[in-house]
Coordinates of C-alpha atoms and ligand atoms in Angstrom, one line a residue:
M1 CA 21.7 -0.9 -12.1
P2 CA 18.1 -0.2 -10.5
I3 CA 17.3 -1.9 -7.2
I4 CA 13.8 -3.5 -6.7
V5 CA 12.6 -4.7 -3.3
Q6 CA 9.7 -7.4 -3.5
K7 CA 8.0 -8.3 -0.4
F8 CA 6.1 -11.4 -0.1
G9 CA 3.5 -11.9 2.7
G10 CA 2.7 -15.2 4.4
T11 CA 0.2 -16.2 2.0
S12 CA 2.3 -15.6 -0.8
V13 CA 4.8 -18.3 0.2
A14 CA 2.2 -20.7 2.0
D15 CA 3.3 -23.9 -0.1
S16 CA 6.0 -25.1 -2.2
Q17 CA 4.1 -24.1 -5.5
K18 CA 3.8 -20.4 -4.2
I19 CA 7.3 -20.2 -3.2
L20 CA 8.4 -21.1 -6.8
A21 CA 5.9 -18.6 -8.1
A22 CA 7.3 -16.1 -5.9
A23 CA 10.6 -17.0 -6.9
R24 CA 9.6 -16.7 -10.9
K25 CA 8.4 -13.2 -10.0
A26 CA 11.9 -12.0 -8.9
I27 CA 13.7 -13.8 -11.4
R28 CA 11.7 -11.9 -14.1
A29 CA 12.5 -8.6 -12.4
Q30 CA 16.2 -9.6 -12.5
S31 CA 16.0 -10.6 -16.1
Q32 CA 14.5 -7.1 -17.0
G33 CA 17.8 -5.7 -15.6
N34 CA 17.2 -5.1 -11.9
Q35 CA 18.9 -5.9 -9.0
V36 CA 16.3 -7.9 -6.9
V37 CA 16.0 -8.0 -3.2
M38 CA 13.1 -10.3 -1.8
V39 CA 11.7 -9.8 1.7
V40 CA 9.8 -12.8 2.8
S41 CA 7.6 -13.5 5.6
A42 CA 6.8 -16.6 7.5
M43 CA 5.0 -19.3 5.4
G44 CA 1.1 -19.2 5.9
K45 CA -0.1 -18.9 9.3
N46 CA 3.1 -20.1 10.7
T47 CA 3.7 -17.0 13.3
D48 CA 0.4 -17.4 14.4
A49 CA 1.2 -21.3 15.1
L50 CA 4.2 -20.5 16.9
I51 CA 2.6 -17.8 19.1
D52 CA 0.0 -20.5 20.0
L53 CA 2.6 -23.0 20.8
A54 CA 4.4 -20.6 23.1
R55 CA 1.1 -19.8 24.9
Q56 CA 0.5 -23.5 25.6
I57 CA 3.6 -23.4 27.5
S58 CA 3.7 -20.1 29.4
E59 CA 0.9 -17.2 29.6
E60 CA 3.1 -14.7 29.6
P61 CA 6.5 -16.0 27.7
P62 CA 9.5 -13.8 28.1
A63 CA 9.7 -11.3 25.3
R64 CA 13.3 -12.3 24.3
E65 CA 12.4 -16.0 23.7
M66 CA 9.4 -15.1 22.1
D67 CA 11.5 -13.3 19.4
M68 CA 13.7 -16.1 19.4
L69 CA 10.8 -18.1 18.5
L70 CA 9.1 -15.9 16.0
A71 CA 12.5 -15.1 14.1
T72 CA 12.4 -18.9 13.0
G73 CA 9.4 -18.7 10.8
E74 CA 10.8 -16.0 8.4
Q75 CA 14.3 -18.2 8.5
V76 CA 12.6 -21.2 7.2
S77 CA 11.0 -19.3 4.3
V78 CA 14.0 -17.3 3.1
A79 CA 15.8 -20.8 2.8
L80 CA 13.2 -22.5 0.9
V81 CA 12.7 -19.4 -1.3
A82 CA 16.5 -19.2 -2.0
M83 CA 16.4 -22.8 -3.0
A84 CA 13.5 -22.3 -5.3
I85 CA 15.6 -19.7 -7.0
H86 CA 18.6 -22.0 -7.0
S87 CA 16.2 -24.8 -8.5
L88 CA 15.2 -22.5 -11.3
G89 CA 18.9 -22.0 -12.4
H90 CA 19.5 -18.6 -10.9
Q91 CA 21.7 -17.4 -7.9
A92 CA 20.3 -16.3 -4.7
I93 CA 21.4 -16.1 -0.9
S94 CA 19.2 -15.8 2.0
L95 CA 20.1 -13.6 5.1
T96 CA 18.6 -13.3 8.4
G97 CA 18.0 -9.9 9.8
G98 CA 21.3 -10.0 11.9
Q99 CA 23.4 -11.2 8.9
M100 CA 22.1 -8.2 6.8
G101 CA 22.8 -5.6 9.6
I102 CA 19.4 -4.9 10.4
M103 CA 20.1 -3.2 14.0
T104 CA 17.1 -2.4 16.3
D105 CA 16.6 -1.0 19.7
S106 CA 15.9 -4.0 22.7
T107 CA 12.1 -3.6 22.7
H108 CA 11.5 -7.1 22.2
T109 CA 8.5 -7.9 19.8
K110 CA 8.1 -4.1 18.9
A111 CA 11.7 -3.4 18.5
R112 CA 12.2 -0.3 16.0
I113 CA 15.0 -0.3 13.5
R114 CA 17.9 2.0 14.3
S115 CA 20.2 1.3 11.2
I116 CA 20.8 -1.0 8.3
S117 CA 24.3 -1.4 6.9
A118 CA 23.6 -2.2 3.2
E119 CA 27.0 -3.2 2.3
R120 CA 26.4 -6.9 2.7
I121 CA 23.5 -6.7 0.5
H122 CA 25.2 -4.5 -2.1
Q123 CA 27.9 -7.0 -2.6
A124 CA 25.5 -10.1 -2.8
L125 CA 23.6 -7.9 -5.3
D126 CA 26.9 -7.3 -7.2
A127 CA 27.9 -10.7 -7.2
G128 CA 24.6 -11.4 -9.3
N129 CA 22.6 -12.9 -6.4
I130 CA 19.0 -12.3 -5.8
V131 CA 19.1 -11.4 -2.1
I132 CA 16.4 -13.1 -0.2
A133 CA 16.1 -11.1 3.4
A134 CA 14.1 -12.2 6.3
G135 CA 11.2 -10.0 7.0
F136 CA 10.4 -8.7 10.6
Q137 CA 13.5 -9.2 12.4
G138 CA 16.7 -7.7 13.4
I139 CA 19.4 -7.8 16.2
D140 CA 19.9 -5.3 19.1
A141 CA 23.2 -3.9 20.2
S142 CA 24.0 -7.2 22.4
N143 CA 23.1 -9.4 19.2
N144 CA 19.9 -10.5 20.5
I145 CA 17.1 -11.5 18.1
T146 CA 14.4 -8.9 18.0
T147 CA 11.2 -8.7 15.9
L148 CA 9.4 -5.5 14.7
G149 CA 5.9 -6.4 15.6
R150 CA 3.0 -8.2 13.9
G151 CA 3.1 -7.5 10.1
G152 CA 6.5 -6.3 10.2
S153 CA 7.8 -7.6 7.3
D154 CA 6.2 -4.4 5.3
T155 CA 8.6 -2.4 7.5
T156 CA 11.6 -4.4 6.8
A157 CA 10.9 -4.2 3.1
V158 CA 10.4 -0.4 2.8
A159 CA 13.1 0.2 5.3
L160 CA 15.4 -1.8 3.1
A161 CA 14.2 0.1 0.0
A162 CA 15.3 3.1 1.7
A163 CA 18.6 2.0 2.9
L164 CA 19.5 0.7 -0.6
H165 CA 18.1 3.4 -2.6
A166 CA 15.8 1.2 -4.4
D167 CA 13.7 2.7 -7.2
T168 CA 10.5 0.8 -6.2
C169 CA 9.2 -1.4 -3.0
E170 CA 6.6 -3.7 -4.4
I171 CA 4.5 -5.4 -1.7
Y172 CA 2.9 -8.6 -3.1
T173 CA 0.1 -9.9 -1.2
D174 CA -3.3 -11.7 -1.3
V175 CA -5.4 -8.8 -2.4
D176 CA -4.7 -6.9 -5.8
G177 CA -4.1 -3.5 -3.8
V178 CA -5.3 -1.3 -1.1
Y179 CA -9.0 -0.9 -1.1
T180 CA -11.6 1.6 0.2
T181 CA -12.0 -0.8 3.0
D182 CA -11.2 -4.2 3.8
P183 CA -12.8 -6.2 0.8
R184 CA -13.2 -9.4 3.4
M185 CA -15.6 -7.1 5.3
I186 CA -17.3 -5.1 2.7
P187 CA -17.1 -6.9 -0.6
E188 CA -18.2 -3.8 -2.8
A189 CA -15.1 -2.0 -1.8
R190 CA -13.1 -0.6 -4.6
R191 CA -9.5 -0.8 -5.2
V192 CA -7.8 2.7 -5.2
A193 CA -5.1 3.2 -8.0
Q194 CA -3.2 5.6 -5.7
I195 CA -3.4 6.7 -2.3
S196 CA -1.1 9.3 -0.4
Y197 CA 1.4 8.4 2.3
D198 CA -0.6 10.4 4.9
E199 CA -3.8 8.8 4.0
M200 CA -2.5 5.1 4.0
L201 CA -0.7 5.9 7.3
E202 CA -3.9 7.0 9.0
L203 CA -5.8 3.9 7.4
A204 CA -3.0 1.4 8.4
T205 CA -3.3 2.7 12.0
A206 CA -7.1 2.8 11.9
G207 CA -7.1 -0.8 11.0
A208 CA -6.4 -1.5 7.2
G209 CA -4.1 -4.5 7.7
V210 CA -2.9 -4.5 4.4
M211 CA 0.1 -2.5 5.3
H212 CA 2.2 -2.5 8.6
N213 CA 1.6 1.1 9.6
R214 CA 5.6 1.8 10.4
S215 CA 6.6 0.7 6.9
I216 CA 4.5 3.9 5.6
E217 CA 6.2 6.1 8.1
F218 CA 9.6 4.9 6.4
A219 CA 7.9 5.1 3.0
K220 CA 6.8 8.9 3.8
K221 CA 10.2 9.7 5.6
F222 CA 12.4 8.4 2.8
A223 CA 10.3 9.2 -0.2
V224 CA 9.8 5.4 -1.2
P225 CA 7.1 4.7 -3.8
V226 CA 5.4 1.6 -2.5
H227 CA 3.4 -0.7 -5.0
V228 CA 1.0 -2.9 -3.5
R229 CA -0.2 -5.7 -5.9
S230 CA -1.4 -9.2 -5.8
S231 CA 1.2 -12.4 -5.7
F232 CA -1.5 -14.1 -7.9
S233 CA -2.0 -11.9 -10.8
D234 CA -0.1 -9.1 -12.7
N235 CA -3.1 -6.5 -12.0
P236 CA -1.9 -3.0 -11.7
G237 CA -2.3 -2.6 -8.1
T238 CA -1.9 0.5 -5.9
M239 CA 0.8 3.1 -5.7
I240 CA 1.4 4.7 -2.3
V241 CA 3.0 8.1 -2.9
V242 CA 2.8 11.7 -2.3
D243 CA -0.6 12.5 -3.7
P244 CA -4.0 11.3 -3.3
E245 CA -5.8 9.6 -5.8
S246 CA -8.4 12.3 -6.2
P247 CA -8.0 15.8 -4.7
G248 CA -11.8 16.4 -4.9
A249 CA -12.8 13.4 -2.7
A250 CA -13.3 14.3 1.3
V251 CA -12.8 10.7 1.9
C252 CA -10.6 7.8 0.6
G253 CA -11.0 5.1 2.9
A254 CA -12.8 3.7 6.0
A255 CA -11.2 1.1 8.5
L256 CA -12.2 -0.5 11.5
V257 CA -10.3 -1.7 14.5
K258 CA -12.6 -4.5 15.8
N259 CA -11.0 -5.1 19.2
E260 CA -10.5 -2.0 21.2
A261 CA -10.7 -1.2 24.7
Q262 CA -11.9 2.1 26.5
V263 CA -10.3 3.0 29.7
T264 CA -11.5 6.0 31.9
V265 CA -9.7 7.3 34.8
L266 CA -12.2 9.0 37.1
G267 CA -11.9 12.2 39.2
V268 CA -8.1 13.0 38.3
P269 CA -7.2 16.3 39.9
D270 CA -8.0 19.0 37.3
R271 CA -4.6 20.5 37.2
P272 CA -1.6 21.0 34.7
G273 CA 0.3 17.5 34.4
A274 CA -2.2 15.6 36.0
A275 CA -3.1 13.8 32.9
L276 CA 0.6 13.6 32.3
S277 CA 1.1 11.2 34.8
V278 CA -1.7 8.9 33.2
F279 CA -0.3 8.9 29.8
S280 CA 3.5 8.6 30.8
K281 CA 2.8 5.4 32.8
V282 CA 1.0 3.9 29.9
A283 CA 3.9 5.0 27.1
E284 CA 6.5 3.7 29.2
K285 CA 5.2 0.6 28.3
H286 CA 5.3 1.1 24.9
I287 CA 1.5 0.9 24.7
A288 CA 0.0 3.4 22.0
L289 CA -2.8 5.5 23.2
D290 CA -5.8 6.7 21.0
M291 CA -8.8 8.9 21.3
I292 CA -7.8 10.6 24.1
V293 CA -10.6 12.6 25.7
Q294 CA -10.7 15.0 28.8
N295 CA -13.7 15.8 30.4
E296 CA -14.4 18.9 32.6
G297 CA -15.4 16.9 35.9
A298 CA -17.1 18.2 38.8
E299 CA -15.4 19.8 41.9
G300 CA -12.2 20.5 40.2
R301 CA -11.7 17.1 39.1
A302 CA -11.6 15.7 35.4
D303 CA -12.2 12.1 33.9
I304 CA -9.7 11.1 31.3
S305 CA -11.0 8.6 28.5
F306 CA -8.9 7.0 26.0
T307 CA -8.7 3.8 23.9
V308 CA -5.9 1.1 23.5
F309 CA -5.7 -2.1 21.5
R310 CA -7.5 -4.8 23.5
D311 CA -4.5 -6.8 23.5
D312 CA -2.8 -4.0 25.3
L313 CA -5.3 -3.8 28.1
P314 CA -3.9 -5.8 30.9
A315 CA -0.8 -3.9 30.7
T316 CA -2.6 -0.7 30.4
L317 CA -4.5 -1.6 33.7
R318 CA -1.6 -2.0 35.3
A319 CA -0.1 1.3 34.6
V320 CA -3.4 3.1 35.1
A321 CA -3.9 1.6 38.5
A322 CA -0.6 2.9 39.5
A323 CA -1.2 6.3 38.2
V324 CA -4.7 6.4 40.0
Q325 CA -2.7 5.8 43.3
E326 CA -0.2 8.2 42.5
L327 CA -2.6 10.9 41.7
G328 CA -5.1 10.1 44.3
A329 CA -7.8 9.8 41.5
E330 CA -11.0 8.3 42.4
G331 CA -10.5 5.0 40.3
Y332 CA -11.0 3.7 36.7
T333 CA -13.6 2.1 34.6
C334 CA -12.9 0.0 31.2
D335 CA -15.2 -1.5 28.5
E336 CA -13.5 -4.2 26.4
S337 CA -16.2 -4.7 23.9
V338 CA -15.9 -1.8 21.8
S339 CA -14.8 -1.1 18.1
K340 CA -13.3 2.0 16.4
L341 CA -14.5 3.2 13.0
S342 CA -12.7 5.8 11.1
V343 CA -12.8 7.7 7.9
V344 CA -9.6 9.1 6.1
G345 CA -9.1 11.6 3.4
L346 CA -6.9 14.6 2.6
G347 CA -9.8 16.1 1.2
M348 CA -11.9 16.5 4.6
A349 CA -9.3 19.2 5.6
T350 CA -10.8 21.5 3.4
Q351 CA -14.6 20.2 2.8
P352 CA -17.1 21.0 5.6
G353 CA -19.8 18.7 6.6
V354 CA -17.8 15.3 6.5
A355 CA -18.3 14.6 10.0
G356 CA -22.0 15.5 10.1
A357 CA -22.3 13.0 6.9
M358 CA -20.9 10.3 9.2
F359 CA -22.7 11.0 12.1
R360 CA -26.0 11.0 10.1
A361 CA -25.1 7.6 8.5
L362 CA -24.5 6.1 11.9
A363 CA -27.8 7.7 13.2
Q364 CA -29.8 6.2 10.3
K365 CA -28.7 2.8 11.5
G366 CA -29.2 3.4 14.9
V367 CA -25.6 3.1 15.8
N368 CA -24.6 4.9 19.1
I369 CA -21.6 6.8 19.1
Q370 CA -19.6 6.2 22.4
M371 CA -16.6 8.6 21.6
I372 CA -15.5 11.1 18.8
S373 CA -12.0 11.8 18.0
T374 CA -11.0 14.2 15.0
S375 CA -7.9 15.2 13.4
Q376 CA -7.4 17.0 10.1
I377 CA -7.8 14.1 7.9
K378 CA -9.2 11.5 9.9
I379 CA -12.7 11.1 12.1
S380 CA -13.0 8.2 14.5
V381 CA -15.9 7.1 16.5
L382 CA -16.0 4.6 19.1
V383 CA -19.0 2.2 18.6
S384 CA -20.0 -1.2 20.4
R385 CA -18.4 -4.1 18.6
E386 CA -21.9 -5.7 17.8
S387 CA -22.7 -2.9 15.5
A388 CA -19.3 -2.2 14.2
L389 CA -19.7 -4.1 10.7
E390 CA -23.0 -2.5 10.1
A391 CA -21.6 0.9 11.0
L392 CA -18.5 0.5 8.6
R393 CA -21.2 -0.6 5.8
A394 CA -23.2 2.3 6.4
V395 CA -20.4 4.9 6.3
H396 CA -18.5 3.2 3.1
Q397 CA -21.8 3.7 1.3
A398 CA -22.9 7.0 2.5
F399 CA -19.4 8.5 1.2
Q400 CA -20.1 6.3 -1.8
L401 CA -16.5 4.7 -1.5
Q402 CA -17.4 1.9 -4.0
A403 CA -17.7 4.3 -6.7
A404 CA -15.1 5.9 -8.8
P405 CA -13.9 9.1 -7.1
P406 CA -15.3 12.6 -8.4
T407 CA -12.2 13.7 -10.2
A408 CA -9.7 10.9 -11.0
G409 CA -6.1 11.6 -10.4
R410 CA -3.7 9.6 -12.3
S411 CA -5.4 7.1 -14.2
G412 CA -3.3 4.3 -13.1
P413 CA -0.5 3.2 -10.8
S414 CA 3.1 4.6 -12.0
N415 CA 6.6 3.5 -11.1
Q416 CA 7.6 7.2 -11.1
P417 CA 9.8 7.8 -8.0
V418 CA 9.0 10.5 -5.8
A419 CA 12.1 12.7 -4.5
C420 CA 14.1 9.8 -3.6
S421 CA 17.1 12.0 -3.3
D422 CA 15.6 13.9 -0.5
G423 CA 14.9 10.6 1.1
G424 CA 18.8 9.9 0.9
K425 CA 19.6 13.3 2.2
L426 CA 17.5 12.5 5.3
I427 CA 18.9 8.9 5.9
A428 CA 22.4 10.7 6.2
R429 CA 20.8 13.0 8.9
L430 CA 19.1 10.5 10.8
E431 CA 21.2 8.6 13.1
R432 CA 18.3 6.3 14.0
M433 CA 16.1 5.3 11.0
E434 CA 13.0 5.0 13.1
T435 CA 13.2 8.0 15.0
L436 CA 10.5 10.4 15.7
V437 CA 10.3 13.5 12.9
I438 CA 8.7 16.5 13.9
E439 CA 8.0 18.6 10.6
A440 CA 6.3 21.7 12.1
I441 CA 4.6 23.1 15.3
E442 CA 1.8 25.3 14.1
L443 CA -0.3 27.9 16.1
D444 CA -3.7 28.9 15.4
E445 CA -5.1 31.7 17.3
S446 CA -8.5 32.3 15.4
Q447 CA -10.7 29.7 17.0
S448 CA -13.2 29.5 19.9
R449 CA -14.2 26.4 21.9
V450 CA -17.9 25.3 22.7
T451 CA -18.8 22.6 24.8
F452 CA -22.3 21.0 24.6
V453 CA -22.8 19.6 28.1
G454 CA -24.9 16.8 29.2
L455 CA -26.4 15.6 26.3
P456 CA -28.6 12.4 26.4
D457 CA -26.5 9.7 25.1
T458 CA -28.7 8.3 22.3
P459 CA -27.9 7.5 18.9
G460 CA -28.3 10.3 16.4
L461 CA -27.4 12.7 18.9
A462 CA -24.2 13.6 17.1
A463 CA -26.0 13.8 13.8
Q464 CA -28.4 16.3 15.1
T465 CA -25.9 18.6 16.7
F466 CA -23.9 18.7 13.5
D467 CA -27.0 19.2 11.3
D468 CA -27.8 22.2 13.6
L469 CA -24.4 23.4 13.0
A470 CA -24.5 22.9 9.2
K471 CA -27.8 24.8 9.0
A472 CA -26.3 27.6 10.5
G473 CA -23.6 27.4 8.1
I474 CA -20.8 27.0 10.6
V475 CA -17.7 25.0 9.8
V476 CA -16.7 22.9 12.6
D477 CA -12.8 22.3 13.2
M478 CA -12.2 19.6 16.1
I479 CA -14.6 17.7 17.3
V480 CA -14.3 15.7 20.8
Q481 CA -16.9 13.6 22.4
S482 CA -17.3 11.5 25.3
I483 CA -19.7 10.1 27.6
S484 CA -19.6 11.7 31.1
R485 CA -20.6 9.9 34.2
Q486 CA -24.6 9.6 34.2
N487 CA -24.5 8.4 30.5
R488 CA -24.6 11.9 29.3
A489 CA -22.4 13.0 26.4
N490 CA -20.2 16.0 26.2
I491 CA -19.3 17.2 22.7
S492 CA -16.8 19.9 22.3
V493 CA -16.0 21.6 18.9
T494 CA -13.5 24.4 17.8
V495 CA -14.9 27.0 15.4
A496 CA -13.5 30.3 14.0
Q497 CA -13.9 32.9 16.5
R498 CA -16.3 34.8 14.1
D499 CA -18.7 31.9 14.5
L500 CA -18.9 31.7 18.1
E501 CA -22.0 33.6 18.7
R502 CA -23.9 31.6 15.8
T503 CA -22.7 28.4 17.4
L504 CA -23.5 29.3 20.9
R505 CA -27.1 30.3 19.7
A506 CA -27.3 27.1 18.0
A507 CA -25.9 25.0 21.1
T508 CA -28.3 26.8 23.5
E509 CA -31.4 25.9 21.3
L510 CA -30.3 22.4 21.1
A511 CA -29.8 22.3 25.0
K512 CA -33.2 23.6 25.7
R513 CA -34.8 21.2 23.2
L514 CA -33.2 18.3 24.9
G515 CA -33.5 19.6 28.4
S516 CA -29.8 19.6 28.9
P517 CA -27.6 22.3 30.6
S518 CA -26.5 25.4 29.0
P519 CA -23.2 25.1 26.8
T520 CA -19.9 26.1 28.0
H521 CA -17.4 28.2 26.0
C522 CA -14.2 29.7 25.7
P523 CA -14.3 32.5 23.4
E524 CA -10.2 32.5 22.8
V525 CA -8.4 29.3 22.6
A526 CA -5.2 28.6 20.8
K527 CA -4.9 25.7 18.8
L528 CA -1.3 23.9 18.5
S529 CA -0.7 21.4 15.9
V530 CA 2.5 19.3 16.0
Y531 CA 2.9 17.6 12.8
G532 CA 5.5 14.6 12.1
V533 CA 6.0 11.3 11.5
G534 CA 5.5 8.5 13.8
M535 CA 3.3 10.8 16.1
R536 CA 1.3 7.9 17.9
S537 CA 3.4 5.0 17.1
H538 CA 6.1 6.7 19.2
T539 CA 4.2 6.3 22.5
G540 CA 5.7 9.0 24.4
V541 CA 4.7 12.0 22.2
A542 CA 1.5 13.1 23.9
A543 CA 3.1 12.6 27.3
R544 CA 5.8 15.0 26.2
M545 CA 3.7 17.5 25.1
F546 CA 1.5 17.6 28.3
Q547 CA 4.8 17.5 30.5
S548 CA 6.1 20.7 28.4
L549 CA 2.9 22.4 28.9
A550 CA 2.5 21.3 32.5
H551 CA 5.9 22.7 33.2
Q552 CA 4.8 26.1 32.0
G553 CA 1.5 25.9 34.2
I554 CA -0.5 25.5 30.9
N555 CA -3.7 23.4 31.2
V556 CA -4.6 21.5 27.8
E557 CA -8.6 21.7 27.2
L558 CA -8.8 19.2 24.1
I559 CA -6.6 16.9 22.4
G560 CA -6.7 15.0 19.0
T561 CA -4.3 12.5 17.9
S562 CA -3.5 11.1 14.7
E563 CA -0.2 9.4 12.8
V564 CA 0.6 12.7 11.5
C565 CA -0.4 15.3 13.9
V566 CA -1.2 15.8 17.5
T567 CA -3.3 18.8 18.5
V568 CA -4.0 20.5 21.7
V569 CA -6.3 23.4 22.5
V570 CA -5.4 25.7 25.2
D571 CA -6.1 29.2 26.6
R572 CA -5.2 31.8 23.9
A573 CA -3.4 33.7 26.3
H574 CA -0.9 30.9 26.7
G575 CA -0.6 30.2 22.9
Q576 CA 2.7 31.8 22.3
K577 CA 4.2 30.4 25.4
A578 CA 3.1 26.8 24.9
Q579 CA 4.3 26.9 21.3
T580 CA 7.8 28.1 22.5
A581 CA 7.8 25.4 24.9
L582 CA 6.6 22.8 22.5
K583 CA 9.7 23.9 20.1
Q584 CA 11.8 23.4 22.8
E585 CA 10.7 20.2 23.8
F586 CA 11.0 18.6 20.4
A587 CA 13.9 20.7 19.1
D588 CA 16.0 17.4 18.8
A589 CA 13.3 15.7 16.5
M590 CA 12.6 18.9 14.1
V591 CA 13.7 18.5 10.5
Ligands
ADP601 P1 0.4 -10.4 4.1 O1 0.4 -11.7 4.9 O2 0.7 -10.5 2.5 O3 1.2 -9.4 4.6 P2 -2.2 -9.3 5.2 O4 -3.0 -10.4 5.6 O5 -1.1 -8.7 6.1 O6 -1.2 -9.8 3.7 O7 -2.9 -8.1 4.6 C1 -3.7 -8.6 3.5 C2 -5.0 -8.4 4.1 O8 -5.3 -7.3 4.3 C3 -6.2 -8.6 2.8 O9 -6.3 -10.0 2.8 C4 -7.6 -7.8 3.4 O10 -8.4 -8.7 3.9 C5 -6.8 -7.0 4.5 N1 -7.1 -5.6 4.4 C6 -7.6 -5.0 5.3 N2 -7.7 -3.5 5.1 C7 -7.6 -3.5 3.8 C8 -7.6 -2.7 2.5 N3 -8.2 -1.4 3.0 N4 -7.3 -2.8 1.3 C9 -6.8 -4.3 1.0 N5 -6.9 -5.1 2.0 C10 -7.3 -4.8 3.1
LIG602 N1 5.5 -13.3 10.3 C1 5.0 -11.8 10.8 C2 3.5 -11.8 11.2 O1 2.7 -12.8 10.9 C3 5.4 -10.7 10.1 C4 4.8 -10.4 8.9 O2 4.4 -11.3 8.2 O3 5.0 -9.4 8.2 O4 3.2 -11.1 11.6
MG603 MG1 0.8 -8.3 6.3

């Protein structure tokens, strides 16, 4: 019999009437001939209330006790949902994470799933029950209760769907699907009928709170079709599957992480392995770094900037202080009042000019860009928090995201499973369900690097730079921008080697016009791209890359991070050696 997993978020079980409505949806699916597993979140804002209570008692409550506390929210709701199903004349059983065998590691409040023993759930289903599973929780090897991180019920749902070989995983929530951006922020945002795993993964990490990013890692890894839809209507919703909605669209969505913080480590000795010490110290604390930028510094030293979620800032600064001391770096600075704005789309990998269009839209609104970081399918910029909403609106409009995409893909969502059997095979091969998976390590030896140095840090600068390049017909690949010391920006780009001369000419002209120093360049670089699932949420990946390259004496010139790919640029002379080193480093994670 087909199995359906249905997940209900907090607002969807916020009171008794909503609980009964959710119960009816599950009963309907069962009466249509499916076995049904419901995954349920804590009621309404219960998790927030519990966190608030804990903070009233202690500023930094022990993480283990936090998990004991937070897991109770889901325990309340699963029991009530089971009662609701009984009251409607059907059979149901509620199970906690531990009872249904969701084993995790011991990283309290951010635990990762290691395995799920589906046996008990199958038995309960075969006995005619609707199974009500507590979202967001598991147990570790010592039977301690753990939780998966805020929003983690989505991850429970997709992981269960994978472990049970479910036909589909339905995510019922308070919006009727995935929109081009958060419809609460931009009311004209459009619901998309379909979105690819990679795009959703990037959007979720870039701030689209509708799905927990790790749930999409599971969905992609185990080929689970995810259907996001409204709890309060039968509208068609959004399918998250392999293919994008419209292959012709450069951008499928935009997102904002309002509360980011930028950290700059100053005067790091510019030698292989120096950056590593900063990254590994932060990674040890299970904090995900983003937008990593390394600046050529003066006198053999470099400045390294990166961003983290603002909530992670205190722990990050403790790690950074330790690294500064160990390295003999000059010190560090931080800015807590920044937001990260990203646009995402599979189409931008093949369409030129997307970055330029984004920068132009921001320039027209006078929004200053503080950092830029790109990956194949995402462009992120750091802006002041004050300007963030306006920046999001400008970009959403510039890419016409409110309008139907150029060539619509499938007209609506379909419940067609995608290659579930492959997912099944992978499960058998993977000891740990949430382990890092590396799909490919590619070497591109066709590019050059050009760095625009010491440009004045004013709104519109990036737009002008990329306008100039576009006018010269140059397609830019990686873009990394950071503010260097005297409020001057450096922008590094990689371009095809055949475009090097023209890029340098455009860069030199711009430098003359602005009165800034001449551009620097490296004619022969190698770009190494490591593709996989969980590249950023597994916090040690960038550190491991730097480590293995440092061991070979290879310096990293540029880095770009995303959920699906980490890219580094090194001197071409080291390209092959770097690829071999990375293949060795990640041999255990290659599939
Ligand atoms: P649940 O409690 O059901 O898990 P969440 O609050 O976690 O619900 O997620 C739903 C919310 O996500 C929506 O109310 C919406 O404001 C927000 N959201 C952010 N980005 C998007 C987006 N791109 N599409 C749809 N909703 C989004
Ligand atoms: N109740 C948890 C939270 O609010 C998990 C979830 O709802 O997904 O974060
Ligand atoms: Mg949620």
